[in-house]
Short mmCIF file of C-alpha atoms in Angstrom, two decimals:
data_model
loop_
_atom_site.label_atom_id
_atom_site.label_comp_id
_atom_site.label_asym_id
_atom_site.label_seq_id
_atom_site.Cartn_x
_atom_site.Cartn_y
_atom_site.Cartn_z
CA MET A 1229 19.81 120.03 -175.78
CA THR A 1230 20.43 116.94 -177.76
CA ARG A 1231 17.84 113.65 -176.94
CA GLN A 1232 17.06 111.08 -178.77
CA SER A 1233 14.94 110.22 -182.36
CA PRO A 1234 11.52 110.94 -181.80
CA ASP A 1235 10.71 107.58 -183.48
CA SER A 1236 12.75 105.78 -181.39
CA PRO A 1237 10.38 103.47 -178.94
CA THR A 1238 13.44 103.90 -176.25
CA ALA A 1239 13.47 107.59 -176.41
CA PRO A 1240 12.85 108.98 -172.27
CA PRO A 1241 10.01 111.33 -171.58
CA PRO A 1242 11.28 114.95 -172.45
CA SER A 1243 12.10 117.39 -169.81
CA LEU A 1244 9.41 119.11 -168.30
CA THR A 1245 11.04 122.25 -169.38
CA GLU A 1246 12.15 121.16 -173.06
CA VAL A 1247 10.84 123.26 -175.21
CA GLU A 1248 8.41 121.65 -177.03
CA PRO A 1249 10.01 120.53 -180.79
CA TYR A 1250 6.45 119.40 -182.58
CA GLY A 1251 4.45 121.48 -184.41
CA VAL A 1252 1.08 120.94 -186.34
CA GLU A 1253 3.18 118.01 -187.60
CA ARG A 1254 2.12 114.20 -186.92
CA ILE A 1255 2.99 113.19 -183.53
CA PRO A 1256 5.39 110.20 -183.68
CA ASP A 1257 3.76 107.03 -181.58
CA ALA A 1258 6.73 106.74 -179.47
CA ASP A 1259 6.08 110.51 -178.18
CA ARG A 1260 2.51 110.07 -178.14
CA THR A 1261 2.23 109.23 -174.46
CA ALA A 1262 -0.52 110.68 -173.16
CA THR A 1263 -4.00 109.55 -171.44
CA PRO A 1264 -7.69 110.40 -171.62
CA LEU A 1265 -7.58 111.42 -167.64
CA ASP A 1266 -4.52 113.54 -169.06
CA LEU A 1267 -7.54 115.13 -171.57
CA PHE A 1268 -9.46 116.09 -168.70
CA ARG A 1269 -6.87 117.27 -166.03
CA VAL A 1270 -6.07 120.08 -169.15
CA ALA A 1271 -10.17 120.42 -170.22
CA PHE A 1272 -11.50 120.81 -166.99
CA GLY A 1273 -8.34 122.75 -165.94
CA GLY A 1274 -8.58 125.60 -168.67
CA ALA A 1275 -11.94 125.96 -167.50
CA ASN A 1276 -11.76 125.70 -163.98
CA THR A 1277 -11.36 129.28 -163.28
CA PHE A 1278 -12.12 133.11 -162.10
CA SER A 1279 -13.41 133.70 -165.78
CA THR A 1280 -15.83 130.97 -165.96
CA CYS A 1281 -16.98 132.08 -162.30
CA VAL A 1282 -17.55 135.48 -164.41
CA LEU A 1283 -19.74 133.62 -167.69
CA GLY A 1284 -21.40 132.10 -164.66
CA ALA A 1285 -22.72 135.00 -163.45
CA PHE A 1286 -24.47 136.40 -166.72
CA PRO A 1287 -27.41 134.23 -165.61
CA ILE A 1288 -28.10 137.29 -163.14
CA LEU A 1289 -27.07 139.91 -165.01
CA PHE A 1290 -29.92 139.12 -167.09
CA GLY A 1291 -32.21 138.85 -164.58
CA LEU A 1292 -32.65 135.34 -163.56
CA SER A 1293 -33.44 134.16 -160.33
CA PHE A 1294 -31.10 131.66 -158.80
CA TRP A 1295 -33.21 128.49 -160.16
CA GLN A 1296 -33.51 129.27 -163.03
CA GLY A 1297 -30.10 130.73 -163.43
CA LEU A 1298 -28.72 127.20 -161.86
CA ALA A 1299 -31.53 125.91 -164.92
CA ALA A 1300 -30.01 127.92 -167.97
CA THR A 1301 -26.55 126.93 -166.64
CA VAL A 1302 -27.01 123.16 -166.44
CA LEU A 1303 -28.71 123.29 -170.06
CA GLY A 1304 -25.70 125.68 -171.00
CA VAL A 1305 -22.92 123.28 -169.83
CA VAL A 1306 -24.93 119.49 -170.64
CA ALA A 1307 -25.97 120.66 -174.15
CA GLY A 1308 -21.99 122.41 -174.56
CA ALA A 1309 -20.41 119.02 -173.57
CA LEU A 1310 -23.03 116.90 -176.08
CA ILE A 1311 -21.86 119.22 -179.34
CA LEU A 1312 -18.24 119.19 -177.88
CA CYS A 1313 -17.04 115.71 -176.83
CA PRO A 1314 -17.16 114.03 -180.39
CA MET A 1315 -14.17 116.68 -181.45
CA ALA A 1316 -11.86 115.01 -178.91
CA VAL A 1317 -11.79 111.55 -181.71
CA PHE A 1318 -9.48 113.31 -184.03
CA GLY A 1319 -6.61 113.91 -181.84
CA PRO A 1320 -5.89 110.34 -181.37
CA VAL A 1321 -7.11 109.89 -184.59
CA ASN A 1322 -4.36 111.60 -187.07
CA GLY A 1323 -1.46 112.98 -184.58
CA THR A 1324 -2.58 116.61 -185.25
CA ASN A 1325 -3.94 119.23 -184.01
CA ASN A 1326 -8.38 119.80 -185.37
CA ALA A 1327 -7.52 122.99 -187.39
CA VAL A 1328 -5.36 120.45 -189.46
CA ALA A 1329 -7.86 117.97 -189.52
CA SER A 1330 -10.32 119.95 -191.35
CA SER A 1331 -8.68 119.21 -194.93
CA ALA A 1332 -10.17 116.37 -194.81
CA HIS A 1333 -13.82 117.83 -195.08
CA LEU A 1334 -12.70 121.56 -196.09
CA GLY A 1335 -9.51 120.64 -198.38
CA VAL A 1336 -6.11 121.45 -198.06
CA HIS A 1337 -6.95 125.31 -197.93
CA GLY A 1338 -10.09 125.34 -196.21
CA ARG A 1339 -8.50 124.10 -193.23
CA VAL A 1340 -7.51 127.81 -192.52
CA VAL A 1341 -11.03 128.09 -191.54
CA GLY A 1342 -10.45 126.35 -188.23
CA SER A 1343 -7.59 128.61 -187.55
CA PHE A 1344 -9.66 131.58 -187.74
CA LEU A 1345 -11.85 130.17 -185.42
CA SER A 1346 -9.00 129.03 -183.14
CA LEU A 1347 -7.54 132.88 -183.36
CA LEU A 1348 -10.81 134.46 -182.62
CA THR A 1349 -11.34 131.93 -179.81
CA ALA A 1350 -7.91 132.05 -178.07
CA VAL A 1351 -8.20 136.36 -178.10
CA ALA A 1352 -11.36 135.93 -176.60
CA PHE A 1353 -11.13 133.77 -173.95
CA PHE A 1354 -7.15 134.74 -173.33
CA SER A 1355 -8.60 138.39 -172.67
CA ILE A 1356 -11.66 137.11 -170.15
CA SER A 1357 -8.91 135.21 -168.80
CA VAL A 1358 -6.25 138.34 -168.31
CA TRP A 1359 -8.85 140.50 -168.04
CA SER A 1360 -10.55 138.92 -164.18
CA SER A 1361 -7.33 137.93 -163.12
CA GLY A 1362 -6.14 140.89 -163.25
CA ASP A 1363 -9.00 142.48 -161.78
CA ALA A 1364 -8.81 140.59 -159.04
CA LEU A 1365 -5.55 140.47 -157.81
CA VAL A 1366 -5.94 143.82 -158.07
CA GLY A 1367 -8.14 144.12 -156.22
CA GLY A 1368 -7.31 141.59 -153.49
CA ALA A 1369 -3.64 143.60 -153.05
CA HIS A 1370 -6.21 146.79 -152.79
CA ARG A 1371 -8.05 145.10 -149.88
CA LEU A 1372 -5.05 143.23 -148.12
CA PHE A 1373 -1.44 146.24 -149.02
CA GLY A 1374 -3.79 149.53 -149.54
CA LEU A 1375 -2.49 149.00 -153.26
CA GLU A 1376 -3.72 151.61 -155.46
CA ARG A 1377 -6.54 150.97 -157.65
CA GLY A 1378 -5.79 152.51 -160.80
CA THR A 1379 -4.17 152.72 -164.32
CA PRO A 1380 -0.46 151.83 -163.77
CA SER A 1381 -1.19 148.67 -161.25
CA TYR A 1382 -4.02 147.57 -164.03
CA VAL A 1383 -0.94 147.95 -166.84
CA VAL A 1384 1.13 145.79 -164.76
CA ALA A 1385 -0.58 143.27 -163.03
CA TYR A 1386 -1.92 142.52 -166.87
CA ALA A 1387 1.64 142.23 -168.21
CA LEU A 1388 2.95 140.20 -165.47
CA PHE A 1389 0.19 137.95 -165.80
CA ALA A 1390 0.11 138.14 -169.63
CA GLY A 1391 3.98 136.85 -169.55
CA LEU A 1392 3.75 134.12 -166.89
CA VAL A 1393 1.13 132.92 -169.52
CA LEU A 1394 3.04 133.65 -172.54
CA ALA A 1395 6.22 131.31 -170.79
CA VAL A 1396 4.17 127.65 -170.14
CA CYS A 1397 2.89 128.78 -173.57
CA VAL A 1398 6.64 128.39 -175.02
CA TYR A 1399 7.52 125.17 -173.15
CA GLY A 1400 5.03 123.57 -174.49
CA PHE A 1401 2.26 121.05 -174.22
CA ARG A 1402 4.10 119.17 -171.25
CA PHE A 1403 5.16 122.32 -168.91
CA MET A 1404 1.11 123.27 -169.74
CA LEU A 1405 0.24 119.62 -168.98
CA PHE A 1406 1.99 119.72 -165.33
CA VAL A 1407 0.31 123.37 -164.48
CA ASN A 1408 -3.13 122.09 -165.23
CA LYS A 1409 -2.21 119.50 -162.93
CA ILE A 1410 -1.61 122.14 -159.93
CA ALA A 1411 -4.41 123.89 -161.55
CA VAL A 1412 -7.27 121.22 -161.09
CA THR A 1413 -7.13 120.22 -157.29
CA SER A 1414 -5.91 123.75 -156.12
CA ALA A 1415 -8.26 125.63 -157.64
CA THR A 1416 -11.30 123.16 -156.78
CA VAL A 1417 -10.09 123.61 -153.34
CA LEU A 1418 -10.06 127.21 -153.55
CA PHE A 1419 -14.11 127.01 -155.04
CA LEU A 1420 -15.02 124.96 -151.63
CA LEU A 1421 -13.29 127.17 -149.22
CA GLY A 1422 -15.17 130.01 -151.02
CA ALA A 1423 -18.62 127.77 -150.85
CA ILE A 1424 -17.34 127.74 -146.86
CA ALA A 1425 -16.71 131.94 -147.03
CA PHE A 1426 -20.05 132.78 -149.22
CA ALA A 1427 -22.28 129.95 -147.48
CA GLY A 1428 -23.54 132.44 -144.56
CA ASP A 1429 -25.26 135.21 -147.26
CA PHE A 1430 -26.10 132.57 -149.70
CA ASP A 1431 -29.52 132.67 -150.28
CA PRO A 1432 -31.30 129.49 -153.44
CA SER A 1433 -34.55 132.50 -153.29
CA TYR A 1434 -33.12 135.03 -154.63
CA ALA A 1435 -36.24 135.99 -157.38
CA GLY A 1436 -34.49 138.02 -159.97
CA VAL A 1437 -36.69 140.15 -161.89
CA PHE A 1438 -39.63 138.46 -163.57
CA THR A 1439 -41.35 138.02 -160.26
CA ALA A 1440 -44.61 137.22 -160.32
CA SER A 1441 -45.21 141.44 -159.52
CA ALA A 1442 -43.10 142.30 -162.63
CA SER A 1443 -44.41 143.91 -165.35
CA ALA A 1444 -46.13 142.44 -168.51
CA SER A 1445 -43.05 143.93 -170.19
CA THR A 1446 -40.47 142.67 -168.14
CA ARG A 1447 -42.06 138.85 -167.92
CA SER A 1448 -41.86 138.96 -171.59
CA LEU A 1449 -38.37 139.56 -171.75
CA PHE A 1450 -37.82 135.96 -169.52
CA TRP A 1451 -37.45 133.62 -172.17
CA PRO A 1452 -34.96 135.91 -174.13
CA SER A 1453 -32.78 136.24 -171.10
CA PHE A 1454 -32.93 132.57 -170.46
CA THR A 1455 -32.35 131.20 -173.64
CA GLY A 1456 -29.45 134.06 -173.96
CA ALA A 1457 -27.93 133.00 -170.54
CA ALA A 1458 -27.96 129.22 -171.40
CA LEU A 1459 -25.87 129.97 -175.12
CA ILE A 1460 -23.42 132.34 -172.76
CA VAL A 1461 -22.72 129.36 -170.65
CA LEU A 1462 -22.60 127.06 -173.71
CA SER A 1463 -19.94 129.34 -175.61
CA ASN A 1464 -17.68 128.04 -172.34
CA PRO A 1465 -17.54 124.53 -173.84
CA VAL A 1466 -17.90 125.10 -177.61
CA SER A 1467 -14.90 127.33 -177.20
CA PHE A 1468 -12.64 124.60 -176.72
CA GLY A 1469 -13.58 122.73 -180.10
CA ALA A 1470 -11.14 123.77 -182.06
CA PHE A 1471 -8.59 123.29 -179.53
CA LEU A 1472 -8.99 119.43 -178.14
CA GLY A 1473 -7.18 118.19 -180.91
CA ASP A 1474 -4.29 120.24 -179.34
CA TRP A 1475 -3.80 118.19 -176.07
CA SER A 1476 -5.63 114.89 -177.11
CA ARG A 1477 -3.23 114.51 -180.73
CA TYR A 1478 -0.61 112.93 -177.76
CA ILE A 1479 -2.95 110.13 -177.05
CA PRO A 1480 -2.35 107.27 -178.85
CA ALA A 1481 -4.18 105.86 -181.38
CA ASP A 1482 -5.39 103.06 -180.21
CA THR A 1483 -6.99 104.38 -177.09
CA PRO A 1484 -10.70 103.25 -176.93
CA ARG A 1485 -12.81 106.21 -178.64
CA ARG A 1486 -15.19 106.06 -175.94
CA LYS A 1487 -12.97 106.77 -173.41
CA VAL A 1488 -11.57 109.72 -175.15
CA VAL A 1489 -14.96 111.26 -175.75
CA GLY A 1490 -16.13 110.30 -172.11
CA ALA A 1491 -12.95 111.96 -170.69
CA ALA A 1492 -13.76 115.58 -173.01
CA PHE A 1493 -17.75 115.37 -172.10
CA LEU A 1494 -16.91 115.00 -168.13
CA SER A 1495 -14.22 117.76 -168.48
CA GLN A 1496 -17.14 120.04 -169.05
CA ILE A 1497 -19.98 118.48 -166.60
CA ALA A 1498 -17.04 119.16 -163.82
CA THR A 1499 -17.46 122.66 -164.79
CA LEU A 1500 -20.67 123.40 -162.96
CA LEU A 1501 -18.50 123.87 -159.81
CA PRO A 1502 -16.84 127.05 -160.68
CA PHE A 1503 -20.09 128.05 -162.92
CA VAL A 1504 -22.20 127.36 -160.08
CA PHE A 1505 -19.90 129.60 -157.85
CA GLY A 1506 -20.19 132.61 -160.39
CA LEU A 1507 -24.14 132.22 -160.36
CA ALA A 1508 -24.33 131.85 -156.63
CA THR A 1509 -22.17 134.52 -155.50
CA ALA A 1510 -23.38 136.98 -158.05
CA SER A 1511 -26.65 135.87 -156.03
CA ILE A 1512 -25.63 137.25 -153.41
CA ILE A 1513 -23.61 141.37 -154.74
CA ALA A 1514 -27.36 140.74 -156.48
CA THR A 1515 -28.72 141.75 -152.82
CA LYS A 1516 -25.88 142.73 -150.80
CA ALA A 1517 -23.93 145.13 -153.49
CA PRO A 1518 -26.38 145.52 -156.31
CA LYS A 1519 -23.99 148.69 -157.83
CA TYR A 1520 -21.83 145.56 -158.98
CA VAL A 1521 -24.24 144.04 -161.08
CA ASP A 1522 -26.28 146.97 -163.09
CA PRO A 1523 -26.33 145.43 -166.73
CA ALA A 1524 -25.35 149.15 -167.98
CA ALA A 1525 -21.69 148.61 -165.86
CA PRO A 1526 -21.37 145.16 -164.21
CA ASP A 1527 -17.57 144.20 -162.14
CA PHE A 1528 -17.60 140.80 -160.97
CA VAL A 1529 -14.26 140.66 -159.51
CA GLY A 1530 -15.20 144.19 -157.78
CA GLY A 1531 -18.57 143.04 -156.30
CA LEU A 1532 -17.00 139.52 -154.89
CA LEU A 1533 -14.34 141.63 -153.48
CA ALA A 1534 -16.51 143.80 -152.03
CA ILE A 1535 -18.93 140.92 -150.22
CA SER A 1536 -15.72 138.41 -149.36
CA PRO A 1537 -14.71 138.11 -145.84
CA SER A 1538 -11.18 139.40 -145.24
CA TRP A 1539 -9.87 136.13 -144.96
CA PHE A 1540 -10.60 134.96 -148.62
CA PHE A 1541 -9.28 137.84 -150.33
CA LEU A 1542 -5.80 135.72 -150.26
CA PRO A 1543 -7.57 132.29 -151.49
CA VAL A 1544 -9.58 134.62 -153.89
CA CYS A 1545 -5.93 136.25 -155.62
CA LEU A 1546 -4.99 132.67 -155.49
CA LEU A 1547 -7.59 131.69 -157.16
CA ALA A 1548 -7.42 134.56 -159.93
CA LEU A 1549 -3.64 133.53 -160.65
CA ILE A 1550 -3.55 130.00 -160.88
CA GLY A 1551 -7.23 129.43 -162.67
CA GLY A 1552 -6.39 132.77 -165.02
CA MET A 1553 -2.53 130.79 -165.93
CA SER A 1554 -4.77 127.55 -166.90
CA THR A 1555 -7.42 129.03 -169.16
CA GLY A 1556 -4.92 131.55 -170.71
CA THR A 1557 -2.76 128.53 -171.46
CA THR A 1558 -5.27 126.39 -172.58
CA SER A 1559 -6.35 129.33 -175.03
CA LEU A 1560 -3.23 130.90 -176.14
CA TYR A 1561 -0.99 127.32 -177.17
CA GLY A 1562 -3.23 126.53 -179.43
CA THR A 1563 -3.80 129.75 -181.78
CA GLY A 1564 -0.01 129.37 -181.60
CA LEU A 1565 0.63 126.06 -182.74
CA ASP A 1566 -1.82 126.49 -185.50
CA PHE A 1567 -0.47 130.15 -186.53
CA SER A 1568 3.12 127.99 -187.22
CA SER A 1569 1.42 126.53 -189.71
CA VAL A 1570 -0.70 129.23 -191.74
CA PHE A 1571 2.77 131.04 -191.21
CA PRO A 1572 5.10 128.58 -192.45
CA ARG A 1573 8.63 130.38 -191.56
CA LEU A 1574 7.31 130.97 -187.66
CA SER A 1575 8.27 128.05 -185.95
CA ARG A 1576 6.60 127.44 -182.72
CA VAL A 1577 7.55 129.38 -180.20
CA GLN A 1578 8.02 132.23 -182.48
CA ALA A 1579 3.75 132.10 -183.63
CA THR A 1580 3.35 131.57 -179.79
CA LEU A 1581 4.91 135.00 -179.29
CA LEU A 1582 3.48 136.64 -181.80
CA VAL A 1583 -0.26 135.72 -181.42
CA GLY A 1584 1.14 136.36 -177.61
CA VAL A 1585 1.86 139.57 -177.63
CA LEU A 1586 -1.46 141.01 -180.71
CA SER A 1587 -3.16 139.40 -177.87
CA VAL A 1588 -2.12 141.72 -175.00
CA ALA A 1589 -2.31 144.34 -177.37
CA PHE A 1590 -5.84 143.83 -177.76
CA ILE A 1591 -6.48 143.48 -173.79
CA PHE A 1592 -4.83 147.42 -173.48
CA VAL A 1593 -6.83 148.26 -175.99
CA GLY A 1594 -9.95 146.89 -174.74
CA ARG A 1595 -9.57 147.47 -171.09
CA PHE A 1596 -8.24 151.13 -171.37
CA GLY A 1597 -9.78 152.21 -175.32
CA LEU A 1598 -12.92 150.76 -175.83
CA ASP A 1599 -15.59 148.91 -173.80
CA LEU A 1600 -15.11 145.23 -174.83
CA VAL A 1601 -15.74 144.10 -171.44
CA GLN A 1602 -19.51 144.50 -171.89
CA SER A 1603 -19.28 142.81 -174.70
CA ILE A 1604 -18.74 139.13 -173.76
CA SER A 1605 -21.51 138.63 -174.39
CA THR A 1606 -21.66 139.05 -177.71
CA PHE A 1607 -18.57 137.59 -178.86
CA ALA A 1608 -19.01 134.65 -177.00
CA THR A 1609 -22.57 134.07 -179.18
CA MET A 1610 -20.76 135.07 -182.16
CA ILE A 1611 -17.95 132.43 -181.61
CA ILE A 1612 -20.74 129.83 -180.88
CA THR A 1613 -22.75 130.92 -184.43
CA CYS A 1614 -19.30 130.54 -186.12
CA THR A 1615 -17.66 127.68 -184.53
CA THR A 1616 -20.48 125.02 -183.77
CA PRO A 1617 -21.58 124.41 -187.57
CA TRP A 1618 -18.00 123.99 -188.37
CA MET A 1619 -17.86 120.84 -185.64
CA VAL A 1620 -20.97 119.77 -186.97
CA VAL A 1621 -18.86 119.68 -190.97
CA MET A 1622 -16.30 118.26 -189.08
CA MET A 1623 -18.34 115.23 -187.43
CA LEU A 1624 -20.50 114.43 -190.03
CA GLY A 1625 -16.98 113.98 -191.81
CA PHE A 1626 -15.76 111.95 -189.10
CA HIS A 1627 -18.77 109.42 -189.13
CA THR A 1628 -19.44 109.25 -193.05
CA ARG A 1629 -15.21 108.31 -193.48
CA ARG A 1630 -15.81 105.93 -190.71
CA GLY A 1631 -12.69 107.83 -189.23
CA TRP A 1632 -10.38 106.76 -191.45
CA TYR A 1633 -7.91 109.75 -192.68
CA ASP A 1634 -4.10 109.95 -194.68
CA PRO A 1635 -1.63 111.71 -192.50
CA GLU A 1636 0.24 112.49 -195.35
CA ALA A 1637 -2.86 114.43 -197.34
CA LEU A 1638 -3.43 116.08 -194.18
CA GLN A 1639 0.25 118.05 -193.79
CA VAL A 1640 -0.26 119.37 -197.85
CA PHE A 1641 -0.94 122.70 -196.56
CA ASN A 1642 1.59 122.78 -193.55
CA ARG A 1643 4.69 121.48 -195.96
CA ARG A 1644 2.98 123.94 -199.05
CA GLN A 1645 2.84 120.92 -201.37
CA ARG A 1646 0.51 120.31 -203.81
CA GLY A 1647 -2.94 117.52 -204.40
CA GLY A 1648 -3.67 114.30 -202.58
CA ARG A 1649 -6.93 113.11 -201.14
CA TYR A 1650 -7.87 115.98 -200.24
CA TRP A 1651 -7.12 118.85 -202.42
CA PHE A 1652 -10.80 118.53 -204.11
CA THR A 1653 -11.31 121.90 -206.25
CA HIS A 1654 -8.08 123.93 -205.90
CA GLY A 1655 -7.64 123.21 -202.18
CA TRP A 1656 -11.32 123.90 -201.18
CA ASN A 1657 -13.72 121.30 -201.00
CA TRP A 1658 -16.42 123.74 -201.75
CA ARG A 1659 -19.42 121.11 -199.69
CA GLY A 1660 -18.66 121.27 -196.61
CA MET A 1661 -17.18 125.14 -197.21
CA THR A 1662 -20.91 125.87 -197.99
CA ALA A 1663 -22.71 123.81 -195.73
CA TRP A 1664 -20.35 126.49 -192.97
CA TRP A 1665 -21.18 129.63 -194.33
CA VAL A 1666 -24.68 129.24 -194.98
CA ALA A 1667 -25.09 127.58 -191.53
CA ALA A 1668 -23.17 130.93 -189.51
CA VAL A 1669 -24.63 133.38 -191.89
CA VAL A 1670 -28.20 131.98 -191.10
CA GLY A 1671 -27.20 131.60 -187.22
CA VAL A 1672 -25.96 135.79 -187.22
CA LEU A 1673 -28.93 136.29 -188.52
CA PHE A 1674 -31.36 134.90 -186.17
CA THR A 1675 -28.82 136.16 -183.16
CA ASN A 1676 -30.91 137.95 -180.32
CA ILE A 1677 -28.90 139.02 -177.52
CA PRO A 1678 -31.21 140.69 -175.51
CA GLY A 1679 -29.86 144.66 -175.11
CA GLN A 1680 -26.63 143.96 -176.94
CA PHE A 1681 -27.05 142.40 -181.03
CA VAL A 1682 -30.27 141.42 -182.55
CA GLY A 1683 -29.70 139.87 -185.67
CA PRO A 1684 -32.46 141.14 -189.08
CA LEU A 1685 -34.30 138.25 -188.14
CA GLY A 1686 -33.92 137.57 -184.07
CA ASN A 1687 -37.19 138.39 -182.99
CA VAL A 1688 -38.97 136.34 -185.30
CA ALA A 1689 -39.67 134.11 -182.40
CA ASN A 1690 -41.07 136.64 -180.15
CA GLY A 1691 -37.29 137.81 -179.00
CA VAL A 1692 -35.70 134.11 -178.50
CA ASP A 1693 -32.70 133.24 -179.87
CA ILE A 1694 -32.81 130.48 -182.23
CA SER A 1695 -29.96 131.02 -183.80
CA LEU A 1696 -27.30 127.99 -182.50
CA PRO A 1697 -30.35 124.93 -183.73
CA LEU A 1698 -31.04 126.67 -186.50
CA SER A 1699 -27.53 126.80 -187.54
CA LEU A 1700 -26.58 123.13 -185.99
CA ALA A 1701 -29.70 121.57 -188.18
CA VAL A 1702 -28.77 123.81 -191.85
CA ALA A 1703 -25.12 122.90 -191.26
CA ALA A 1704 -25.83 118.96 -190.62
CA VAL A 1705 -29.03 118.83 -193.42
CA LEU A 1706 -26.93 120.99 -195.83
CA PHE A 1707 -23.64 119.02 -195.68
CA LEU A 1708 -25.41 115.73 -195.55
CA THR A 1709 -27.20 116.84 -198.96
CA LEU A 1710 -24.63 118.23 -200.70
CA LEU A 1711 -22.53 114.81 -200.45
CA ARG A 1712 -25.68 112.97 -201.67
CA LEU A 1713 -25.84 115.17 -205.12
CA PHE A 1714 -22.03 116.30 -205.23
CA PRO A 1715 -20.24 113.46 -204.30
CA GLU A 1716 -16.68 113.62 -203.03
CA PRO A 1717 -13.92 111.02 -204.56
CA ARG A 1718 -14.14 107.75 -203.50
CA ALA A 1719 -10.69 107.89 -202.63
CA VAL A 1720 -11.43 109.59 -199.61
CA TYR A 1721 -13.67 107.35 -198.10
CA GLY A 1722 -10.86 104.78 -197.46
CA PRO A 1723 -10.69 100.92 -197.67
CA GLU A 1724 -14.48 100.96 -196.15
CA GLY A 1725 -16.29 102.77 -198.44
CA ALA A 1726 -18.68 105.76 -197.27
CA ARG A 1727 -21.70 105.83 -194.65
CA LEU A 1728 -24.42 108.44 -195.46
CA ALA A 1729 -22.75 109.91 -198.78
CA ARG A 1730 -22.33 108.44 -202.33
CA THR A 1731 -19.09 108.53 -203.79
CA VAL A 1732 -17.38 109.04 -207.55
CA GLU A 1733 -14.53 107.10 -209.09
CA THR A 1734 -11.57 110.77 -209.83
CA ALA A 1735 -7.80 110.06 -209.72
CA VAL A 1736 -6.19 111.31 -206.97
CA PRO A 1737 -3.72 114.19 -208.27
CA PRO A 1738 -0.72 113.71 -206.69
CA ILE A 1739 0.98 115.27 -204.18
CA THR A 1740 3.99 117.98 -205.34
CA GLY A 1741 6.18 120.14 -203.83
CA PRO A 1742 8.74 119.92 -200.81
CA GLY A 1743 9.60 116.98 -199.93
CA ALA A 1744 7.14 114.79 -201.99
CA PRO A 1745 8.09 111.40 -202.89
CA ALA A 1746 9.00 110.48 -205.98
CA GLU A 1747 6.50 108.35 -206.56
CA ASP A 1748 3.81 110.55 -206.04
CA ALA A 1749 5.37 112.89 -209.20
CA SER A 1750 3.24 111.17 -212.11
CA PRO A 1751 1.14 113.64 -213.85
CA ALA A 1752 -2.19 112.54 -212.74
CA LEU A 1753 -4.59 114.70 -212.42
CA ALA A 1754 -8.31 114.55 -210.90
CA ALA A 1755 -11.46 115.34 -212.58
CA GLU A 1756 -12.19 117.41 -209.59
CA GLY A 1757 -9.65 119.64 -208.63
CA GLY A 1758 -7.37 120.45 -211.71
CA ARG A 1759 -4.17 122.23 -211.41
#
């Protein structure tokens, strides 16, 4: 199929079924036609799903009452949204994804940290999506048509569902946006329909296990459980940190930043709908079918189907299909996109297929070979621990740079070149790298997830998980301190200079390698980062 040059201001918008041509290179201005509302739809659609309901059930699994669980859920969603929303500005500013943008703060080679985090997050949430949606489809078909709930049924359901997600990701951003436009409306309607279905059984006075009559040893676990539940919820918005740029890069650079940030924030606040649905239905399951919320072998999907009126079986299946498609595509699309830049021999489509196949293999091994489903809480917390310090470095870097970036220098890694403003020390900015890994290690050391994972220092605060605030503080303080003690080159800060940081005058190493302009081939090298 032929189409006009993407740089042509009169180029027609591509067809919905035209495979997206772009990888992580800067999106041409003529093709950047998305709006903050589109960002809201994709981000909200990716979380307005059945898998979010599963995460919403965790406060009940941790023994909290409905109101305690609601407080933990609201705290987690709001805190996560506040941490996440500034990450939306990198896409419009740079026209590329957040992993590529991180070259400015972690170095040309250090940007692979963002790629690793996005891969980890994508596999985790794609797996949760396929597991929960596949289980719901099989369970609903069993109740409606008598389908046997055996291994072959689950294998077929997982394979078909994963294949549908992969197909959408291959077509690219516009097809994904179309799917999410449908998902936002339809899933919201189905959740509201679910509120009607379960209204008669819902009792907000569900007390949980931390009652006045509980033993002292049980009551002592309240704050660890409350904190753990809030962190599980918080992991959902934070998981989008590495992906926001994948979607916001199609928004024009002159779009007011407050609108972009606001869209990202509101998209996560809106996820209270599926979170509270999961919380409320889990409290009903705990009352009417408690075997499904046994912490040793929880089965939220099975419990939901067990308490559902028969007329709601079909809506549950539709919710699983639509919502799971939305979560799966938003998780997998960005990782395939970024993977193609790490391995340039692969096109975006090839990289997406490769990551998808690997994820599907992980899903089958985890579902049928291991017991990974019960470790969702541990995996989600580890994602927070590793991703949040990276986001802090990115956001503080954006602030100190006054939002100024060199688009050509950001693409050095992807083009297999060397040099440029972000070469730093042999392609690594050890200031940002150090702040990230030290904060991540501190977070792991202080992690405390009752019954799952406790770090060596996890009991310092009487069992309360303080890993997140500690890692946030360590990343912020250490990064700003390193910028003061070991100034970065003045050239990375642009015409207005630095904010909250010192600079040093050093030459910028020329960009050399495939496609480098002739005028950049001078022998000048920076005092820092000579090759």
